[in-house]
CSV table of C-alpha atoms in Angstrom, one decimal:
chain,number,residue,atom,x,y,z
A,28,UNK,CA,0.0,0.0,-0.1
A,29,UNK,CA,1.5,3.6,-1.0
A,30,UNK,CA,1.8,6.2,1.7
A,31,UNK,CA,-0.9,8.2,-0.6
A,32,UNK,CA,-3.5,5.1,-0.3
A,33,UNK,CA,-2.8,4.8,3.2
A,34,UNK,CA,-3.3,8.3,4.2
A,35,UNK,CA,-6.6,8.6,2.0
A,36,UNK,CA,-7.6,5.0,4.2
A,37,UNK,CA,-6.8,6.4,7.3
A,38,UNK,CA,-8.7,9.8,6.6
A,39,UNK,CA,-11.7,7.8,5.3
A,40,UNK,CA,-12.1,5.3,8.2
A,41,UNK,CA,-10.6,6.7,11.2
A,42,UNK,CA,-12.3,4.1,13.3
A,43,UNK,CA,-11.2,1.4,11.5
A,44,UNK,CA,-14.9,0.4,9.8
A,45,UNK,CA,-17.3,2.5,7.5
A,46,UNK,CA,-19.7,4.4,9.0
A,47,UNK,CA,-22.3,5.2,6.4
A,48,UNK,CA,-25.1,7.8,6.9
A,49,UNK,CA,-28.3,6.9,5.3
A,50,UNK,CA,-31.6,9.1,5.2
A,51,UNK,CA,-34.3,6.9,6.1
A,52,UNK,CA,-36.9,9.3,4.4
A,53,UNK,CA,-35.7,8.7,1.2
A,54,UNK,CA,-37.3,5.3,0.8
A,55,UNK,CA,-36.2,5.1,-2.8
A,56,UNK,CA,-32.9,4.4,-1.8
A,57,UNK,CA,-32.9,3.2,1.5
A,58,UNK,CA,-35.5,1.0,3.7
A,59,UNK,CA,-35.1,-0.1,7.2
A,60,UNK,CA,-37.1,-3.2,8.8
A,61,UNK,CA,-37.3,-2.2,12.5
A,62,UNK,CA,-38.0,-5.5,13.4
A,63,UNK,CA,-34.6,-7.3,12.1
A,64,UNK,CA,-32.5,-4.0,12.3
A,65,UNK,CA,-31.4,-4.6,8.6
A,66,UNK,CA,-31.0,-2.0,5.8
A,67,UNK,CA,-31.8,-2.8,2.3
A,68,UNK,CA,-31.9,-0.6,-0.6
A,69,UNK,CA,-29.3,1.0,-3.2
A,70,UNK,CA,-27.7,3.2,-0.4
A,71,UNK,CA,-27.0,0.3,2.0
A,72,UNK,CA,-25.7,-1.9,-0.7
A,73,UNK,CA,-23.6,0.2,-2.1
A,74,UNK,CA,-22.2,0.8,1.3
A,75,UNK,CA,-21.7,-2.8,2.1
A,76,UNK,CA,-19.9,-3.2,-1.3
A,77,UNK,CA,-17.4,-0.2,-0.4
A,78,UNK,CA,-16.8,-1.5,2.7
A,79,UNK,CA,-15.7,-5.0,1.2
A,80,UNK,CA,-13.5,-3.1,-1.0
A,81,UNK,CA,-11.6,-1.4,1.6
A,82,UNK,CA,-11.4,-4.4,3.6
A,83,UNK,CA,-13.4,-3.7,6.6
A,84,UNK,CA,-17.0,-3.7,8.1
A,85,UNK,CA,-19.9,-1.1,7.8
A,86,UNK,CA,-21.9,0.3,10.2
A,87,UNK,CA,-25.1,2.1,9.1
A,88,UNK,CA,-26.1,5.6,11.1
A,89,UNK,CA,-29.7,6.3,10.5
A,90,UNK,CA,-30.9,9.7,10.5
A,91,UNK,CA,-34.7,11.0,9.5
A,92,UNK,CA,-33.9,13.7,7.0
A,93,UNK,CA,-30.9,14.9,5.1
A,94,UNK,CA,-31.0,18.0,7.3
A,95,UNK,CA,-30.1,16.1,10.3
A,96,UNK,CA,-27.2,14.4,8.5
A,97,UNK,CA,-25.8,18.1,7.5
A,98,UNK,CA,-26.2,19.3,10.8
A,99,UNK,CA,-23.8,16.3,12.0
A,100,UNK,CA,-21.2,17.1,9.6
A,101,UNK,CA,-18.4,18.0,12.1
A,102,UNK,CA,-19.3,15.7,15.0
A,103,UNK,CA,-17.7,12.6,13.8
A,104,UNK,CA,-20.7,10.4,13.6
A,105,UNK,CA,-20.3,9.3,10.2
A,106,UNK,CA,-17.6,8.7,7.4
A,107,UNK,CA,-19.6,8.9,4.3
A,108,UNK,CA,-23.2,10.1,3.6
A,109,UNK,CA,-25.6,9.2,1.2
A,110,UNK,CA,-26.9,12.5,0.1
A,111,UNK,CA,-28.0,14.5,-3.0
A,112,UNK,CA,-25.5,17.1,-4.5
A,113,UNK,CA,-26.6,20.5,-4.3
A,114,UNK,CA,-24.5,23.8,-4.6
A,115,UNK,CA,-25.9,25.2,-1.2
A,116,UNK,CA,-23.8,21.8,0.3
A,117,UNK,CA,-20.6,22.7,-1.2
A,118,UNK,CA,-19.1,24.8,1.6
A,119,UNK,CA,-19.3,21.5,3.7
A,120,UNK,CA,-19.3,18.5,1.8
A,121,UNK,CA,-17.4,17.0,-1.1
A,122,UNK,CA,-19.5,14.9,-3.8
A,123,UNK,CA,-18.8,11.9,-5.7
A,124,UNK,CA,-20.4,11.6,-9.3
A,125,UNK,CA,-23.8,11.0,-9.0
A,126,UNK,CA,-24.5,7.3,-9.1
A,127,UNK,CA,-28.4,7.5,-9.4
A,128,UNK,CA,-31.0,9.8,-10.5
A,129,UNK,CA,-34.4,10.4,-8.7
A,130,UNK,CA,-37.4,12.9,-9.2
A,131,UNK,CA,-38.4,15.4,-7.0
A,132,UNK,CA,-42.1,16.4,-7.8
A,133,UNK,CA,-45.4,17.8,-5.7
A,134,UNK,CA,-48.4,16.0,-4.4
A,135,UNK,CA,-51.8,17.8,-4.7
A,136,UNK,CA,-55.3,17.6,-3.8
A,137,UNK,CA,-57.2,15.6,-6.6
A,138,UNK,CA,-59.9,18.2,-6.9
A,139,UNK,CA,-57.3,21.4,-7.3
A,140,UNK,CA,-56.3,22.3,-11.1
A,141,UNK,CA,-52.9,22.0,-10.3
A,142,UNK,CA,-51.1,20.0,-13.2
A,143,UNK,CA,-47.6,21.3,-13.5
A,144,UNK,CA,-45.2,23.1,-11.4
A,145,UNK,CA,-45.9,26.3,-13.3
A,146,UNK,CA,-49.6,25.8,-11.8
A,147,UNK,CA,-48.5,25.5,-8.2
A,148,UNK,CA,-46.1,28.4,-8.3
A,149,UNK,CA,-48.6,30.9,-7.9
A,150,UNK,CA,-49.7,33.5,-5.5
A,151,UNK,CA,-51.4,32.4,-2.3
A,152,UNK,CA,-50.1,28.8,-2.9
A,153,UNK,CA,-48.3,27.2,0.3
A,154,UNK,CA,-45.8,24.3,-0.4
A,155,UNK,CA,-44.9,21.7,2.5
A,156,UNK,CA,-41.2,21.3,2.3
A,157,UNK,CA,-38.6,19.4,4.3
A,158,UNK,CA,-36.0,22.0,5.6
A,159,UNK,CA,-32.8,21.6,3.7
A,160,UNK,CA,-33.5,18.8,1.6
A,161,UNK,CA,-32.4,19.0,-1.8
A,162,UNK,CA,-35.7,19.9,-3.3
A,163,UNK,CA,-36.2,22.8,-0.8
A,164,UNK,CA,-32.7,24.0,-1.6
A,165,UNK,CA,-33.7,24.2,-5.4
A,166,UNK,CA,-37.4,25.5,-4.4
A,167,UNK,CA,-35.9,28.1,-2.6
A,168,UNK,CA,-33.9,29.4,-5.6
A,169,UNK,CA,-36.8,28.4,-8.1
A,170,UNK,CA,-40.1,29.5,-7.1
A,171,UNK,CA,-41.4,33.0,-7.9
A,172,UNK,CA,-45.0,33.2,-6.2
A,173,UNK,CA,-45.8,30.5,-4.0
A,174,UNK,CA,-44.5,30.2,-0.5
A,175,UNK,CA,-42.6,27.5,1.3
A,176,UNK,CA,-43.8,26.2,4.5
A,177,UNK,CA,-40.9,24.2,6.2
A,178,UNK,CA,-41.2,20.9,8.1
A,179,UNK,CA,-38.8,18.9,9.9
A,180,UNK,CA,-39.3,15.6,8.1
A,181,UNK,CA,-40.8,14.4,4.7
A,182,UNK,CA,-43.6,12.9,6.6
A,183,UNK,CA,-44.4,15.9,8.6
A,184,UNK,CA,-44.5,17.9,5.4
A,185,UNK,CA,-47.2,15.2,4.1
A,186,UNK,CA,-49.3,15.3,7.3
A,187,UNK,CA,-49.1,19.0,7.0
A,188,UNK,CA,-50.8,19.0,3.7
A,189,UNK,CA,-53.0,16.1,4.9
A,190,UNK,CA,-54.2,18.5,7.4
A,191,UNK,CA,-55.8,20.9,5.2
A,192,UNK,CA,-53.9,23.9,5.5
A,193,UNK,CA,-51.5,24.1,2.6
A,194,UNK,CA,-51.9,23.6,-1.2
A,195,UNK,CA,-48.8,20.9,-2.1
A,196,UNK,CA,-46.1,18.9,-0.6
A,197,UNK,CA,-43.0,18.5,-2.3
A,198,UNK,CA,-40.9,15.4,-1.9
A,199,UNK,CA,-39.1,12.2,-4.0
A,200,UNK,CA,-41.8,10.5,-6.2
A,201,UNK,CA,-41.8,7.3,-4.4
A,202,UNK,CA,-42.7,8.6,-1.0
A,203,UNK,CA,-45.3,10.9,-2.8
A,204,UNK,CA,-47.0,7.9,-4.5
A,205,UNK,CA,-46.8,6.0,-1.4
A,206,UNK,CA,-48.7,8.8,0.5
A,207,UNK,CA,-51.1,9.3,-2.2
A,208,UNK,CA,-52.0,5.5,-2.8
A,209,UNK,CA,-52.7,5.2,1.0
A,210,UNK,CA,-54.7,8.5,1.5
A,211,UNK,CA,-57.9,9.2,-0.9
A,212,UNK,CA,-57.9,12.6,-2.5
A,213,UNK,CA,-54.5,13.3,-3.3
A,214,UNK,CA,-52.6,13.0,-6.9
A,215,UNK,CA,-48.8,13.5,-7.7
A,216,UNK,CA,-48.1,15.6,-10.5
A,217,UNK,CA,-46.6,13.5,-13.4
A,218,UNK,CA,-43.9,16.3,-14.1
A,219,UNK,CA,-41.0,16.6,-11.9
A,220,UNK,CA,-39.6,19.9,-11.1
A,221,UNK,CA,-36.1,18.6,-10.3
A,222,UNK,CA,-34.1,15.3,-10.9
A,223,UNK,CA,-32.2,14.8,-8.2
A,224,UNK,CA,-28.5,13.9,-8.6
A,225,UNK,CA,-27.8,11.1,-5.6
A,226,UNK,CA,-24.4,10.9,-4.4
A,227,UNK,CA,-21.7,9.7,-1.7
A,228,UNK,CA,-20.5,12.6,0.2
A,229,UNK,CA,-17.9,13.3,2.6
A,230,UNK,CA,-17.0,16.5,4.7
A,231,UNK,CA,-14.9,19.0,2.9
A,232,UNK,CA,-12.2,18.5,5.7
A,233,UNK,CA,-11.6,14.8,4.5
A,234,UNK,CA,-10.2,15.6,0.7
A,235,UNK,CA,-7.9,12.8,1.1
A,236,UNK,CA,-11.1,10.3,1.7
A,237,UNK,CA,-13.0,12.1,-1.2
A,238,UNK,CA,-10.4,10.6,-3.8
A,239,UNK,CA,-11.5,6.8,-2.5
A,240,UNK,CA,-15.2,7.6,-2.6
A,241,UNK,CA,-14.8,8.9,-5.9
A,242,UNK,CA,-12.7,6.3,-7.7
A,243,UNK,CA,-15.5,3.6,-6.3
A,244,UNK,CA,-18.5,5.4,-7.6
A,245,UNK,CA,-16.7,5.9,-10.9
A,246,UNK,CA,-15.8,2.4,-11.5
A,247,UNK,CA,-19.3,1.4,-10.6
A,248,UNK,CA,-20.6,3.6,-13.2
A,249,UNK,CA,-18.0,2.7,-15.7
A,250,UNK,CA,-18.1,-1.0,-15.2
A,251,UNK,CA,-21.7,-1.7,-14.4
A,252,UNK,CA,-23.4,-1.9,-11.1
A,253,UNK,CA,-23.7,-5.2,-9.1
A,254,UNK,CA,-26.8,-7.4,-9.7
A,255,UNK,CA,-28.1,-6.4,-5.9
A,256,UNK,CA,-27.8,-2.7,-6.6
A,257,UNK,CA,-29.6,-3.0,-10.3
A,258,UNK,CA,-32.4,-5.3,-8.5
A,259,UNK,CA,-32.9,-2.5,-5.8
A,260,UNK,CA,-33.0,0.3,-8.6
A,261,UNK,CA,-35.6,-1.7,-10.7
A,262,UNK,CA,-37.7,-2.4,-7.6
A,263,UNK,CA,-37.7,1.3,-6.4
A,264,UNK,CA,-38.0,3.0,-9.9
A,265,UNK,CA,-34.7,4.8,-9.5
A,266,UNK,CA,-32.5,5.2,-12.5
A,267,UNK,CA,-28.7,4.4,-11.9
A,268,UNK,CA,-26.1,6.2,-13.9
A,269,UNK,CA,-24.4,4.5,-16.6
């Protein structure tokens, strides 16, 4: 092992094993079984494969939202984090190339006339959005007329909409479709307002570690993802990079 690789490895896994932060709210990428304590999905599978490549075990650190992961960047709780890339996060994080693309869209009441993002971006409209989620950062830059009403988690945003005081809720398509299928009177807009680039991130203070992460993701994209990752992507409607 060269000195450079040893330094990168030490920066990446200072505890001797890989601590992977996952966002439980992003059901397109991670699923958690509370009965067994097992983590499944694209992100956990990639973390397992990365740890195998590094020759160590992986430990998952679960958070209820992307914002809660970001809040702990400097608290030494995780080594890598499965997060969406966004310019507003680049002061704290270094991102790998995107390994998957998922859609951010809106759920509205069935009876409303809203069909497109442009329809919803109107005066008097209130959209429930999880604070500091990738789609929150994007909507904060993009909306011209509608007002954002923040929640702490995606589930809370949906409950705020269901409570009847607001007009729409933003989120990852898979989570919104699950909500709409379980509650009568809601529908998900067909048009996404954002294609979210899912990446593996490390703290900006660990630049050497970012090199190993980038190399792993680039190799997966170039050589093809494992059968397990492909199967999880197909099951959850996620488009992998190729």
